[in-house]
Short mmCIF file of C-alpha atoms in Angstrom, two decimals:
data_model
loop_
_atom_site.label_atom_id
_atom_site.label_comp_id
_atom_site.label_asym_id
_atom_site.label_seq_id
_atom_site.Cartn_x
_atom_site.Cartn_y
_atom_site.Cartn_z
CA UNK A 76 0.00 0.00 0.00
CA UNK A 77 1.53 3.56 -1.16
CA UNK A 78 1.35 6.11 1.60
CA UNK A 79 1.79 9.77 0.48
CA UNK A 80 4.31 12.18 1.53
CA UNK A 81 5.20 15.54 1.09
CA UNK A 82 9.26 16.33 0.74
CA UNK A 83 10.42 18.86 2.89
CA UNK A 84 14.13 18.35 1.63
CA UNK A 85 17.09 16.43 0.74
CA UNK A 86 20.40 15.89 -0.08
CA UNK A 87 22.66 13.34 -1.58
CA UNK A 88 25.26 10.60 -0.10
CA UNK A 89 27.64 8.94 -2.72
CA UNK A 90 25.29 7.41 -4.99
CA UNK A 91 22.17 7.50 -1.97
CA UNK A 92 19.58 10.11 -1.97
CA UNK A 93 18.14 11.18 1.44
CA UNK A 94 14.86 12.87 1.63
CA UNK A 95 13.21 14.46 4.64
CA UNK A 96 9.05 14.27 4.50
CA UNK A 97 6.41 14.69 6.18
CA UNK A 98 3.51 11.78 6.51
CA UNK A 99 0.32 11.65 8.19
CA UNK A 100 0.98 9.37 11.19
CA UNK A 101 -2.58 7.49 10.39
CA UNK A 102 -1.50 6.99 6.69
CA UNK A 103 2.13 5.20 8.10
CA UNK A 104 0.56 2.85 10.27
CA UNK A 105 -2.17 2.10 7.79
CA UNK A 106 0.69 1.05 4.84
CA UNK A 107 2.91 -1.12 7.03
CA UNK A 108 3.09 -4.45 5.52
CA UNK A 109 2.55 -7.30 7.93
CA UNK A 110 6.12 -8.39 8.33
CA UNK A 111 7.53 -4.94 9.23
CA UNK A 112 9.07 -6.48 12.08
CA UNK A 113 11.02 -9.58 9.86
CA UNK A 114 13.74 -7.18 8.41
CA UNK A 115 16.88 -9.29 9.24
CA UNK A 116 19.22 -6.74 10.12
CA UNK A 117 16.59 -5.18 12.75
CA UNK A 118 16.69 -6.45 16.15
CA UNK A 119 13.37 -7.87 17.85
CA UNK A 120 11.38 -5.43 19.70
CA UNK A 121 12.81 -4.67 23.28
CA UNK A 122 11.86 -3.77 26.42
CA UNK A 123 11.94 -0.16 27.11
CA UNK A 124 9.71 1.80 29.70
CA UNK A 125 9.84 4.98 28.68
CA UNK A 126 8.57 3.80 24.64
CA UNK A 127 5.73 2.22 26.64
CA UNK A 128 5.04 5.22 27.89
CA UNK A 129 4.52 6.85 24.05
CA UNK A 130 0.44 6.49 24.64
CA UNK A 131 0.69 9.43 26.39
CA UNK A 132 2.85 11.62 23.16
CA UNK A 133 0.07 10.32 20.79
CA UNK A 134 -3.23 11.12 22.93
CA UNK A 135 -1.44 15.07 23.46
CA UNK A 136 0.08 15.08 19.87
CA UNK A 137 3.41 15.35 21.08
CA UNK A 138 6.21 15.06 18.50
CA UNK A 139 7.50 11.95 18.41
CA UNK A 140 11.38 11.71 16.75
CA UNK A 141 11.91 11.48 13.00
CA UNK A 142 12.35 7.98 11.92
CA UNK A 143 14.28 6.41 8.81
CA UNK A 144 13.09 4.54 6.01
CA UNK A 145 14.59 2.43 3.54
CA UNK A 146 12.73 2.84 -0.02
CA UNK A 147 12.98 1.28 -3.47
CA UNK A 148 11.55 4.77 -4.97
CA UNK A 149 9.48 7.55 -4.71
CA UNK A 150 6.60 8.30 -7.12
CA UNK A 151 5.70 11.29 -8.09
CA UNK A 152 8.70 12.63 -6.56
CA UNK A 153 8.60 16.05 -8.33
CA UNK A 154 5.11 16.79 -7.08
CA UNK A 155 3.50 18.24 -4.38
CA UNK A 156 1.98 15.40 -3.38
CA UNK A 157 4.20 12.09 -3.80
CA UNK A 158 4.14 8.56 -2.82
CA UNK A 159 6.68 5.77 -1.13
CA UNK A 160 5.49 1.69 -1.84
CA UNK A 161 7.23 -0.50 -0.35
CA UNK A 162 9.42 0.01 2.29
CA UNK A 163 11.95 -1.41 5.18
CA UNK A 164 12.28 0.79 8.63
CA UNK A 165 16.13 1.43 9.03
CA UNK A 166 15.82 3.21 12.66
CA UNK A 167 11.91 3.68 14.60
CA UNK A 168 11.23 -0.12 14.76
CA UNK A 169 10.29 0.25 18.52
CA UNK A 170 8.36 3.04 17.99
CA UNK A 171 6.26 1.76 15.09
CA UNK A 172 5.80 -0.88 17.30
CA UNK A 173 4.23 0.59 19.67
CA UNK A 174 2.24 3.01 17.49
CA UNK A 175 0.94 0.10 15.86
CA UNK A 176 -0.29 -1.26 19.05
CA UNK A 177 -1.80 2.22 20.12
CA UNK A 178 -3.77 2.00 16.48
CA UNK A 179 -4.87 -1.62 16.64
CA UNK A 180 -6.15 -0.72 20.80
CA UNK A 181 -8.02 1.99 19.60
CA UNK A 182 -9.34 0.53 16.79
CA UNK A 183 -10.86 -2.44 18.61
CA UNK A 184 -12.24 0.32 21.05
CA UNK A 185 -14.42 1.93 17.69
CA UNK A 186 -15.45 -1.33 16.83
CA UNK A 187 -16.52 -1.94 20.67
CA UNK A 188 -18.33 0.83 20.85
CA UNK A 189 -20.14 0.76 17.53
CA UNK A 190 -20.95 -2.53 18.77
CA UNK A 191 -22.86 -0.90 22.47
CA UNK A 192 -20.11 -3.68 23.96
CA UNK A 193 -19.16 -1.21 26.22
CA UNK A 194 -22.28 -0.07 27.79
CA UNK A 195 -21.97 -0.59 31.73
CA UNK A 196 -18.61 -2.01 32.03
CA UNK A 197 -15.24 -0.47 33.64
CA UNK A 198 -11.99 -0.71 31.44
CA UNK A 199 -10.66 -3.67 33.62
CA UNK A 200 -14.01 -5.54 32.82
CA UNK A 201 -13.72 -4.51 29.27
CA UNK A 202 -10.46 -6.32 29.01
CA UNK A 203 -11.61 -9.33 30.73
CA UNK A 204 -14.50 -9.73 28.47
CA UNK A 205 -12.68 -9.11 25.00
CA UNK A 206 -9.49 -10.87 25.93
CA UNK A 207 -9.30 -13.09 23.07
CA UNK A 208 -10.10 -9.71 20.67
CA UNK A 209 -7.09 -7.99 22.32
CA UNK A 210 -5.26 -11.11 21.48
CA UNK A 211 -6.61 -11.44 17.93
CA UNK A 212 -5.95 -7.80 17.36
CA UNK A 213 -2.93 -7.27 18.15
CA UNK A 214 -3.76 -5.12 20.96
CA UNK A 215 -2.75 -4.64 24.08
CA UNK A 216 -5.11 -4.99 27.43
CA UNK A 217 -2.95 -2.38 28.86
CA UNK A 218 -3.43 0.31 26.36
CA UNK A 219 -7.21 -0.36 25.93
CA UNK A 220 -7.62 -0.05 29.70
CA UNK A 221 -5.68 3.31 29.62
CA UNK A 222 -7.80 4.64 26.37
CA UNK A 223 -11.43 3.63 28.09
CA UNK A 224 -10.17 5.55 31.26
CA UNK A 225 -8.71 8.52 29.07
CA UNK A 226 -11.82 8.82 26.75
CA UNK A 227 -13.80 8.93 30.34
CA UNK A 228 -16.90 7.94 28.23
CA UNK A 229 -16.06 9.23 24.80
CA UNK A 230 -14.10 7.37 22.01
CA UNK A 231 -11.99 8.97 19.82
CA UNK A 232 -11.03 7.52 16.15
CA UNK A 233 -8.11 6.69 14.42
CA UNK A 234 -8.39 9.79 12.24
CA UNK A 235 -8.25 12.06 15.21
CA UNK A 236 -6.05 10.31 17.75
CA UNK A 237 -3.22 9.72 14.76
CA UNK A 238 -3.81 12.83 12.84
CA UNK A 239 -0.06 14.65 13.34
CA UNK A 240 1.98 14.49 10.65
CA UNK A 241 4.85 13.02 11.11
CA UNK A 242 8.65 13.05 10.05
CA UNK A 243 10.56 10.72 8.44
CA UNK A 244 14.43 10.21 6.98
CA UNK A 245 13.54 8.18 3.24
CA UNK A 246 16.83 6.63 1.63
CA UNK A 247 16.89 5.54 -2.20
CA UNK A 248 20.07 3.72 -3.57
CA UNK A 249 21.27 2.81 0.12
CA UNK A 250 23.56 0.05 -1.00
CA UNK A 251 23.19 -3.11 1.93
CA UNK A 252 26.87 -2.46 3.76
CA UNK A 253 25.73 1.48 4.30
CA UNK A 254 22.24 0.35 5.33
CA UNK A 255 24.22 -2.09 8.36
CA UNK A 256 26.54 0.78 8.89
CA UNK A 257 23.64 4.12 9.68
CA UNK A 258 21.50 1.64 11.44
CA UNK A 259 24.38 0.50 14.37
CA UNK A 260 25.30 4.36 14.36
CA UNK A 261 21.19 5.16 14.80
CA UNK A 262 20.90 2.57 17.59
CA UNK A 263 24.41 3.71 18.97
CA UNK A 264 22.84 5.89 21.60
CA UNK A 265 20.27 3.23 22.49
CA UNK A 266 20.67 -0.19 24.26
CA UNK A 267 23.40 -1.86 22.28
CA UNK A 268 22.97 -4.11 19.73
CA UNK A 269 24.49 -7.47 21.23
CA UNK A 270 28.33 -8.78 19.33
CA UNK A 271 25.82 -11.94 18.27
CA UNK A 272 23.21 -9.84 16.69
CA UNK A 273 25.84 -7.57 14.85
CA UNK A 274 27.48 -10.77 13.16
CA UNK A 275 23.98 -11.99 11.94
CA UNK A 276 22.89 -8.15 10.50
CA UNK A 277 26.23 -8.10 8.68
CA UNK A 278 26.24 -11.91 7.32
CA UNK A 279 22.62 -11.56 6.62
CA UNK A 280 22.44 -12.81 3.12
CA UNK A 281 24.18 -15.86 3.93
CA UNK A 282 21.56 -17.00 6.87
CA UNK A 283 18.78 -18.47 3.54
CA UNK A 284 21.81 -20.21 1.95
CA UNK A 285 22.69 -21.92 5.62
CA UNK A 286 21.65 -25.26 6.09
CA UNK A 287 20.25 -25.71 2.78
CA UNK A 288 20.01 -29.26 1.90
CA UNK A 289 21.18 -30.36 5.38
CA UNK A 290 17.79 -31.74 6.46
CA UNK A 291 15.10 -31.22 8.89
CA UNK A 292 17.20 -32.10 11.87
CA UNK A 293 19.32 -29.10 11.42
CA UNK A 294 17.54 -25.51 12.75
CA UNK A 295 19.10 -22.40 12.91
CA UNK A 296 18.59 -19.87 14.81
CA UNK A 297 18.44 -16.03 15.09
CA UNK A 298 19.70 -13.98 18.39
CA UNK A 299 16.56 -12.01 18.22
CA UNK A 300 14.29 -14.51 17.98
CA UNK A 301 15.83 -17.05 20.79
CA UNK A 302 18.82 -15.80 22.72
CA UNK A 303 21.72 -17.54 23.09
CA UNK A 304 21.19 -17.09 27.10
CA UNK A 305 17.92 -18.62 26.65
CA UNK A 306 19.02 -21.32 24.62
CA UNK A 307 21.26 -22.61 26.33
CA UNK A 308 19.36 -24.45 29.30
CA UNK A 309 16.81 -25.77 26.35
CA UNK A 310 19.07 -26.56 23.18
CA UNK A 311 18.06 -29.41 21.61
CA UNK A 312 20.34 -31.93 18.74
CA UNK A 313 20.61 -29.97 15.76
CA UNK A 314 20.30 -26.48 17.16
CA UNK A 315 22.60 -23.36 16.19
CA UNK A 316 22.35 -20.31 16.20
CA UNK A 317 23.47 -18.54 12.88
CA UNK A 318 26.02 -16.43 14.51
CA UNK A 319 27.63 -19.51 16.37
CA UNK A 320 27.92 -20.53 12.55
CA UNK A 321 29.21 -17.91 11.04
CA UNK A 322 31.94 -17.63 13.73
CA UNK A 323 32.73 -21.20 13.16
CA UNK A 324 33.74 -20.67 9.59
CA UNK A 325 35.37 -17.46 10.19
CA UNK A 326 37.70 -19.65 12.87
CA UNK A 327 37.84 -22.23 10.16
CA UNK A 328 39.41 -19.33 8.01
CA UNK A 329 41.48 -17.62 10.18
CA UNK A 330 43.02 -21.00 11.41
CA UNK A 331 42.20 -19.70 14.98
CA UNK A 332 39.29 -19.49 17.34
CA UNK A 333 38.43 -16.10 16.64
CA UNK A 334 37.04 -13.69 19.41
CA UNK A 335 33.92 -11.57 19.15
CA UNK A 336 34.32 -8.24 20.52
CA UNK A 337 34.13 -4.30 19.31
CA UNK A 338 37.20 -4.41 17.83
CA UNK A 339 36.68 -7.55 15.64
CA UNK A 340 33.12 -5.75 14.31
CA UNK A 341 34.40 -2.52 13.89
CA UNK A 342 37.46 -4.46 11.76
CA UNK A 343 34.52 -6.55 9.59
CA UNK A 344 32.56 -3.04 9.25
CA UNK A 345 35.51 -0.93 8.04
CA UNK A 346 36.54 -3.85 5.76
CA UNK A 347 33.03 -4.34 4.27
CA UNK A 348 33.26 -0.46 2.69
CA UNK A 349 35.34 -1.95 0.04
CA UNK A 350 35.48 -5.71 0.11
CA UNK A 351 33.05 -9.05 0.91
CA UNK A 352 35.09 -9.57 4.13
CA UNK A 353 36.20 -13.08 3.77
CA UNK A 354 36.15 -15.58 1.31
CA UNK A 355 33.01 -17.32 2.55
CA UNK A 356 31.85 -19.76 0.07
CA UNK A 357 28.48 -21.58 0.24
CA UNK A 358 29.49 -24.90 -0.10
CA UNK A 359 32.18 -24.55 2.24
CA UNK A 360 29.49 -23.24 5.25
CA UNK A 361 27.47 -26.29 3.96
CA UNK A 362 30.25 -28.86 4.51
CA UNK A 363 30.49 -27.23 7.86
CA UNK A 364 26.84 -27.20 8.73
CA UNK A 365 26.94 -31.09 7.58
CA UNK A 366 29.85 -31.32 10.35
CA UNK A 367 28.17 -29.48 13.01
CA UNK A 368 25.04 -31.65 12.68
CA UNK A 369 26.35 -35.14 12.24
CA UNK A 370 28.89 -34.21 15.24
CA UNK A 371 26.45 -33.23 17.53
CA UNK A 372 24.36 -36.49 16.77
CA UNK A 373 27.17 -38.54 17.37
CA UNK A 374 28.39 -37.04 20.46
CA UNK A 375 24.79 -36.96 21.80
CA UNK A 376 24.15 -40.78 21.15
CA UNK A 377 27.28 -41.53 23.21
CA UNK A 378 27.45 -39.03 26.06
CA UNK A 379 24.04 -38.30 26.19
CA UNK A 380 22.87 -35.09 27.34
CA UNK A 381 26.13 -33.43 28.81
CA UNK A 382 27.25 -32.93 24.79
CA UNK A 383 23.86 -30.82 24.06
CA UNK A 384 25.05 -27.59 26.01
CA UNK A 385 29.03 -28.83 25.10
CA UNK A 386 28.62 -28.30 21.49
CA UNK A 387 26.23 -25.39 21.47
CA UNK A 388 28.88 -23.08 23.15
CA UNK A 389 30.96 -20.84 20.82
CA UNK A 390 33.89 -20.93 22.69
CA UNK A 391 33.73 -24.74 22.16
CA UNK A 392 32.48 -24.74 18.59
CA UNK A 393 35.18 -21.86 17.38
CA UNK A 394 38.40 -23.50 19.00
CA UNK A 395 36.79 -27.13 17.11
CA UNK A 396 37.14 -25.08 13.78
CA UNK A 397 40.05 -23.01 14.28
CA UNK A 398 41.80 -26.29 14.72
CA UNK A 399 40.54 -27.96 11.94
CA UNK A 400 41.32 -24.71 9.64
CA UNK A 401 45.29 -24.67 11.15
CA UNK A 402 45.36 -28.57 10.52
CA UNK A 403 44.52 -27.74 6.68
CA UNK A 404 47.04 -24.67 6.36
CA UNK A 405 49.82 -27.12 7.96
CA UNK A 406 49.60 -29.97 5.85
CA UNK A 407 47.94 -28.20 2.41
CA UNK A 408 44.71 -29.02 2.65
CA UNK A 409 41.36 -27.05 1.36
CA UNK A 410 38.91 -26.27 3.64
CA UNK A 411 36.39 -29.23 1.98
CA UNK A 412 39.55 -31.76 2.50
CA UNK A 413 40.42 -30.93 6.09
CA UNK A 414 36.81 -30.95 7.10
CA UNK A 415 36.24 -34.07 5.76
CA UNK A 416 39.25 -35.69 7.79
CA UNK A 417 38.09 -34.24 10.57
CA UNK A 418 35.02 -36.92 10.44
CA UNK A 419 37.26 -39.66 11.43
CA UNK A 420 37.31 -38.23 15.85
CA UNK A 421 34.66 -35.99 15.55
CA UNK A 422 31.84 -38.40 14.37
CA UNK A 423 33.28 -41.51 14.26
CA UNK A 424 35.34 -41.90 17.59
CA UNK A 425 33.08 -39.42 19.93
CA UNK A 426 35.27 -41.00 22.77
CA UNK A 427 38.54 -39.11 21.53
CA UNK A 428 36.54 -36.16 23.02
CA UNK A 429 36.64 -37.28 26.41
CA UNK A 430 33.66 -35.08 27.47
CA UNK A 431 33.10 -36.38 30.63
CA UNK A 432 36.25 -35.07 31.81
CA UNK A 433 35.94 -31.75 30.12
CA UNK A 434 33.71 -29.74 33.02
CA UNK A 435 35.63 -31.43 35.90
CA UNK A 436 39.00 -29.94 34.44
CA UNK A 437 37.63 -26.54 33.29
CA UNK A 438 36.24 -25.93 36.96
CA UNK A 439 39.77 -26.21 38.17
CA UNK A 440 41.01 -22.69 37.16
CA UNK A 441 40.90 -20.42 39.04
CA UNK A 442 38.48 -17.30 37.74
CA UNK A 443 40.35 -14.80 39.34
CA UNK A 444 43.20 -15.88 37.56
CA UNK A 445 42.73 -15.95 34.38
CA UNK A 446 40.05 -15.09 31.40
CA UNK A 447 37.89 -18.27 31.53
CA UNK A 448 36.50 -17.95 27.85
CA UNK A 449 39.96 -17.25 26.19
CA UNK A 450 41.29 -20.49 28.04
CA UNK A 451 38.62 -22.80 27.20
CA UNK A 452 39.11 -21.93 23.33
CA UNK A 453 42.43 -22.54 23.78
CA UNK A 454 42.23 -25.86 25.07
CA UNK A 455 39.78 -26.92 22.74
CA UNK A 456 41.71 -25.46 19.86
CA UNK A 457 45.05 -27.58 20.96
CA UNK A 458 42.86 -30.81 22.29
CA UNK A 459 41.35 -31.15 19.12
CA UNK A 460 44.91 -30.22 17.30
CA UNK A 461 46.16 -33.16 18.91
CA UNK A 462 43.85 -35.42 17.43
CA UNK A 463 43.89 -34.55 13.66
CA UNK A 464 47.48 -34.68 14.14
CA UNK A 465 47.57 -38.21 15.60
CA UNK A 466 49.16 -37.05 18.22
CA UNK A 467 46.73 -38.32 20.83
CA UNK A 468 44.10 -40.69 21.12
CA UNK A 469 42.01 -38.93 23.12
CA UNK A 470 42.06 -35.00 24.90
CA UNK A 471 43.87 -34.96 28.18
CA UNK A 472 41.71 -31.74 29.40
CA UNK A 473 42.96 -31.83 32.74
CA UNK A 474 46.67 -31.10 31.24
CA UNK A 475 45.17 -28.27 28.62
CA UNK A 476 43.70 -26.66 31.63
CA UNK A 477 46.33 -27.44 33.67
CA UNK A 478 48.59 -25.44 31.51
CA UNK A 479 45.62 -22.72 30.86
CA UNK A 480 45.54 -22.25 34.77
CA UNK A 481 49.72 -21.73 35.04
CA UNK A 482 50.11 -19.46 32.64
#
């Protein structure tokens, strides 16, 4: 649906145009497509009290913040009077959200109303009645007990309660690395965008290539959608998060377990201006996936549920990699090729692993001492080293953490 806008100004940005309108706030809500929330490189919605609070800037037509837009074009554009179709929201996510809500509780108020459902009953009765309406709706009991006690008898509609025009930031020819870039700079001064989420928004097109093929046993996951926090009491065989994979083939690549911090997103970011950071290949992410899957069946099979929460740790799953990628650069072997030999402990002698022993040893160190996650990669990364070199039958972890512990 086409909502029309009237351009207040612009100005241009390498090959990007940006253009600064004005909207009726009725007409936005009213052309958001139902997956305005799906973008991949936007976060989930959050908890934040004071955007809960925005019923109160609508009902006293506050202003509410410009918010940015990410269009394919503009029709019209030299007219009074022009028009943006589709479109993705770059920065004002939350805020739609909530707008939305505010629209969709006042809406089932109208229809409530027109109904003479409301006759007689108090706002917390209201919401106990039409429950299921709220829920259908996509409304919120809260709001529509605030509105009922605001109105005070009256109902207001849509046309009136969202009749402020409001202001909006519309890019055209925002290539995808500058789209990443303005929307971690907009959300800068807000809470943070986590290290996990920030791989997946700058890997994005690769998430609908992973896993293809692999089977229905193999899930992936997004942060937003089921945190790695979360996910790691409930994991289940077959589980990973995209980041987790993404990381692993980076570690494959760099021939170390790679670390996740500011510095190593900033270095991807700055790098992405003028390059596809990394050589990641589709069929190589495949070959791992096909790894990561039939490893974590294996293991599961014979240890049973300690290998669930083992193998869905990054630490655990990076230092795996990175030793598998410094096994292939040591003896000149592709990525395909050293994965492939890897097979032989990983999935076919799950006792090499020596799992059992793994927690006992790790709680050993001392936490004071040392940097717990940078140890544990370590180990992993020379325990598993051991193996594809044939230098061990199975991973001594109280000697890797031994050594992690005295250093």
């Amino acid at each position: 649906m086409n909502v029309e806008i009237k351009i207040l100004d612009q100005k241009s940005e390498d090959n990007a145009k940006c253009y600064l309108v004005k909207v009726r706030l009725k007409d936005y809500l009213e052309s958001l497509p139902e997956n305005y929330r799906d973008w991949d490189i936007q976060r989930g919605i959050v908890t934040n009290k004071y955007l809960d609070n925005i019923l109160d800037t609508v009902v006293k037509k506050k202003h509410i913040p410009p918010m940015v837009l990410v269009a394919d074009k503009i029709l019209n554009i030299n007219s009074e009077v022009s028009e943006i179709g589709d479109f993705k929201i770059l920065d004002g996510l939350q805020r739609t959200y909530r707008l939305k809500t505010i629209y969709n509780s006042n809406n089932l108020i109208n229809d409530l109303s027109n109904e003479g459902a409301l006759l007689g009953l108090s706002a917390i009765s209201v919401t106990r009645k039409f429950k299921h309406r709220i829920i259908d709706t996509n409304s919120s009991a809260t709001i529509v007990r605030k509105l009922i006690n605001i109105y005070n008898g009256e109902v207001i509609s849509n046309d009136e309660l969202f009749s402020s025009e409001q202001w909006f930031e519309v890019w055209l020819n925002l290539d995808i690395n500058e789209q990443i870039r303005k929307m971690l700079l907009l959300n800068a001064g807000h809470k943070s965008v986590s290290n996990k989420h920030q791989i997946e928004i700058i890997f994005h097109n690769y998430l609908y290539e992973v896993g293809k093929g692999i089977g229905d046993e193999f899930e992936v996951l997004k942060e937003k959608d089921n945190s790695s926090i979360t996910l790691s009491k409930s994991r289940v065989v077959g589980q990973f998060h995209f980041s987790n994979i993404i990381t692993t083939m980076l570690s494959l690549i760099s021939r170390k377990p790679i670390t996740v911090n500011a510095s190593f997103l900033s270095e991807i970011q700055e790098y992405n201006e003028y390059h596809s950071y990394y050589s990641l290949e589709f069929n190589d992410i495949q070959d791992l996936c096909k790894l990561l899957l039939d490893t974590d069946i294996s293991l599961n099979k014979f240890y049973g549920n300690i290998s669930i929460q083992w193998f869905g740790r990054e630490v655990v799953l990076n230092g795996i990699l990175g030793a598998i990628g410094k096994y292939a650069e040591d003896n000149g072997l592709s990525q395909h090729e050293a994965l492939e030999y890897s097979r032989k402990y990983l999935i076919d002698k799950p006792c090499s692993l020596n799992l059992s022993e793994f927690d006992t040893a790790r709680k050993s160190l001392s936490l004071s001492k040392v940097n717990i996650g940078q140890v544990t990669k370590k180990a992993i990364f020379n325990g598993v080293l051991s193996l594809l070199e044939n230098r061990n039958h199975s991973i001594n972890w109280s000697v890797l953490f031994g050594d992690g512990h005295n250093e």
